[in-house]
Coordinates of N, CA, C and O in Angstrom, one line a residue:
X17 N -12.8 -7.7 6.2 CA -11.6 -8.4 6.2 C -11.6 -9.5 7.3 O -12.0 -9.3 8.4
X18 N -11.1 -10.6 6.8 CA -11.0 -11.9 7.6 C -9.9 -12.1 8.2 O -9.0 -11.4 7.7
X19 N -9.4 -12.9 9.1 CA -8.0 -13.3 9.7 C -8.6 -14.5 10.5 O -9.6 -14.6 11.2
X20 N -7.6 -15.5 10.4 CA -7.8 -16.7 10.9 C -7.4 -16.3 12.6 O -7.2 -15.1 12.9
X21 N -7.3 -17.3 13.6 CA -7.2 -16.7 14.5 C -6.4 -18.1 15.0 O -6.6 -19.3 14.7
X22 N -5.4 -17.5 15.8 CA -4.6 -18.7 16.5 C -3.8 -17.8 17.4 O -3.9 -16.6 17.4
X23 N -2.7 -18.8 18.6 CA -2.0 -18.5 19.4 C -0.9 -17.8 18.7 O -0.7 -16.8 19.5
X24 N 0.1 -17.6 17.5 CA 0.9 -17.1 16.7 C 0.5 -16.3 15.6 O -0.3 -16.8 14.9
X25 N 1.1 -15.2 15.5 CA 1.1 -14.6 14.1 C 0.7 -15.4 12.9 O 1.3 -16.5 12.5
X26 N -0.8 -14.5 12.3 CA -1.2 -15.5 10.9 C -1.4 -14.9 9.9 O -2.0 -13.8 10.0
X27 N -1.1 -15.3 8.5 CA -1.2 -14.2 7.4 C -2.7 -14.3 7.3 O -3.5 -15.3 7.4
X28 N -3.1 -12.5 7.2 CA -4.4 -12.3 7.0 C -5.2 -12.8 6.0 O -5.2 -12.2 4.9
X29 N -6.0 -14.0 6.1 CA -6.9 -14.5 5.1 C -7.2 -13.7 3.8 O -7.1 -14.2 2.6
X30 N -7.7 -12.3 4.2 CA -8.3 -11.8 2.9 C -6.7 -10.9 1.8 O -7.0 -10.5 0.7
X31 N -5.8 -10.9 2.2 CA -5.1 -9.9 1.4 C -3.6 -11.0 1.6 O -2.5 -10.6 1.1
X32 N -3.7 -12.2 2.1 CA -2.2 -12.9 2.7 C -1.1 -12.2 2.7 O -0.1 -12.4 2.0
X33 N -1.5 -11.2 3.9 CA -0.2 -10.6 4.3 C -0.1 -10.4 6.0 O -1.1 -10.1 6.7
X34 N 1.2 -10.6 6.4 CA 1.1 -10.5 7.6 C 1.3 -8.9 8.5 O 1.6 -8.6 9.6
X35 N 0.9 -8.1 7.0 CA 0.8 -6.8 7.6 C 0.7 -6.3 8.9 O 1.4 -5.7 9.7
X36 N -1.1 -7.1 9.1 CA -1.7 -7.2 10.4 C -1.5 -8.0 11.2 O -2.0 -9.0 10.7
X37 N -1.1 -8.3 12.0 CA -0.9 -9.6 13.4 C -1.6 -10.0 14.5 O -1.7 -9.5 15.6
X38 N -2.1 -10.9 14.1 CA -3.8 -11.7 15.0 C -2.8 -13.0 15.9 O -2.1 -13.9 15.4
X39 N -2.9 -12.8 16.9 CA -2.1 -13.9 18.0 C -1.4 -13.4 19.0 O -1.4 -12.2 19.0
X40 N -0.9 -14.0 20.0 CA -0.2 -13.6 21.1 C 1.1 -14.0 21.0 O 1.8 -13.8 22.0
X41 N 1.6 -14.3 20.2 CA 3.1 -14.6 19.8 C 3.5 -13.7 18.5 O 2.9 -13.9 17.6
X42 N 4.3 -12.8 18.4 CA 4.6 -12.2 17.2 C 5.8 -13.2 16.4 O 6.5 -14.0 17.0
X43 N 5.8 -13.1 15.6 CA 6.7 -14.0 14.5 C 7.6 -13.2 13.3 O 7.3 -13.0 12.2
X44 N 8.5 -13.0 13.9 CA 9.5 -12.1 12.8 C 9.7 -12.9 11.0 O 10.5 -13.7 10.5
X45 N 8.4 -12.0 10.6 CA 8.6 -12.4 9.2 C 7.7 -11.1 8.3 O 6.7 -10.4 8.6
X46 N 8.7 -11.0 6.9 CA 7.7 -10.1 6.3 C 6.5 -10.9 5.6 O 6.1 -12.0 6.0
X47 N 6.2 -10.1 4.5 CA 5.1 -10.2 3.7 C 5.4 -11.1 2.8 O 4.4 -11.7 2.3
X48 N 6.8 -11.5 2.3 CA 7.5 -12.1 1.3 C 7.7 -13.8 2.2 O 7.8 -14.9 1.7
X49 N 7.6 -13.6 3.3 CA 7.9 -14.9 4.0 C 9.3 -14.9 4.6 O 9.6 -15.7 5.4
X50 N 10.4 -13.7 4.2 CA 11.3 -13.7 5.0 C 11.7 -13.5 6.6 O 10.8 -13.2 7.3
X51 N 12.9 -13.7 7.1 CA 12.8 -13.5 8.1 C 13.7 -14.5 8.9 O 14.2 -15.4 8.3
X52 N 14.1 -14.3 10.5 CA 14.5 -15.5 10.8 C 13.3 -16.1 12.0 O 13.7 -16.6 13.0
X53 N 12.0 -16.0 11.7 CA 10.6 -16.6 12.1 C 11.1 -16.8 13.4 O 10.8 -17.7 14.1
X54 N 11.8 -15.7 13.9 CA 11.7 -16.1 15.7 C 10.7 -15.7 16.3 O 10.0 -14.8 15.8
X55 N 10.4 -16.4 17.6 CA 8.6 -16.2 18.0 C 9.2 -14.8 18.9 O 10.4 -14.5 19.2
X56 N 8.1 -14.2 19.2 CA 8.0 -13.3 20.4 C 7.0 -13.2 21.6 O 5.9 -13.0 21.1
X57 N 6.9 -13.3 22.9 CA 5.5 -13.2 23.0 C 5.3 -11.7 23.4 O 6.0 -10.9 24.0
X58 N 3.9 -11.5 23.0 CA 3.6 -10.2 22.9 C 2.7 -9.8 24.0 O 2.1 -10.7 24.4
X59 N 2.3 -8.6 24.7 CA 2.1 -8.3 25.4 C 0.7 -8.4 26.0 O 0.3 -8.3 27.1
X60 N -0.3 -8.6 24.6 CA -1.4 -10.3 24.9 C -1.3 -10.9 25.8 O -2.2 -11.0 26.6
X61 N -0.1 -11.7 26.0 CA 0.5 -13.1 25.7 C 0.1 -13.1 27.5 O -0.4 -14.1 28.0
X62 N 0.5 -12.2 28.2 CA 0.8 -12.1 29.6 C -0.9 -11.7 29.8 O -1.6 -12.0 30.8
X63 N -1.3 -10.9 28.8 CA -3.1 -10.7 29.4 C -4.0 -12.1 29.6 O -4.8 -12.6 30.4
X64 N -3.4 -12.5 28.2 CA -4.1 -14.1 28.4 C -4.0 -14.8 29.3 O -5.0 -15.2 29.8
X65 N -3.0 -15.1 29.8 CA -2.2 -15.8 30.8 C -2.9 -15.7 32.3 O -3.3 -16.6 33.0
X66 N -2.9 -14.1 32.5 CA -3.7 -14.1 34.1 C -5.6 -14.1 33.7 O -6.5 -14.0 34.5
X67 N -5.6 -14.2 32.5 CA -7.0 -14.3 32.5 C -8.0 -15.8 32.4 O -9.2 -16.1 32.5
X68 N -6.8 -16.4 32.0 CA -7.5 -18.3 31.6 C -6.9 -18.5 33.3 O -7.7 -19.2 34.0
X69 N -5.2 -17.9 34.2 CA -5.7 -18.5 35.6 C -6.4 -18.2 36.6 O -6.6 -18.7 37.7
X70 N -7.2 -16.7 35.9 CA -7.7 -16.4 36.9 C -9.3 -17.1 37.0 O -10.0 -17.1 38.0
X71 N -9.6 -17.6 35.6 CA -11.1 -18.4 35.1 C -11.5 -17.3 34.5 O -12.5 -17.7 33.8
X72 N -11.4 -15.9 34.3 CA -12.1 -15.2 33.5 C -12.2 -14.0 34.4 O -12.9 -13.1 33.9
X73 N -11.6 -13.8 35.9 CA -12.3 -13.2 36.7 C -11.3 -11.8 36.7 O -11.8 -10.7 37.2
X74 N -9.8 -11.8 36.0 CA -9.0 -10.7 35.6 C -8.8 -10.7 34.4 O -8.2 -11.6 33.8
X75 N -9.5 -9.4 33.6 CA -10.0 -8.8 32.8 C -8.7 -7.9 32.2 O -8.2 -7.9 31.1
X76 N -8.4 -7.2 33.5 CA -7.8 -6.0 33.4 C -6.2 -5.7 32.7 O -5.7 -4.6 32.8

């Protein structure tokens, strides 16, 4: 199974459903496209964050 990959919630390539959620922002939406698409950031979001300022050197 494939999934495109970006900073936000993306419907999974192989099945286009956003069952699965690949991104650091969650996106309130079903499978159908409903929703009111508010972003969330997800708890990625804060890993990424100390790890691009730290240059790669916090992992953790």
């Amino acid at each position: 199974m494939f999934a495109a990959l970006g900073a936000i919630d993306l419907v999974s390539l192989s099945t286009g459903e956003y069952k699965k959620r690949y991104g650091y922002v969650y996106v309130e939406c079903d499978n159908e496209g409903n929703g009111p698409m508010a972003r969330h950031k997800k708890d990625s979001f804060a890993w990424y964050a100390r790890c691009i300022a730290s240059n790669g050197v916090d992992l953790g």
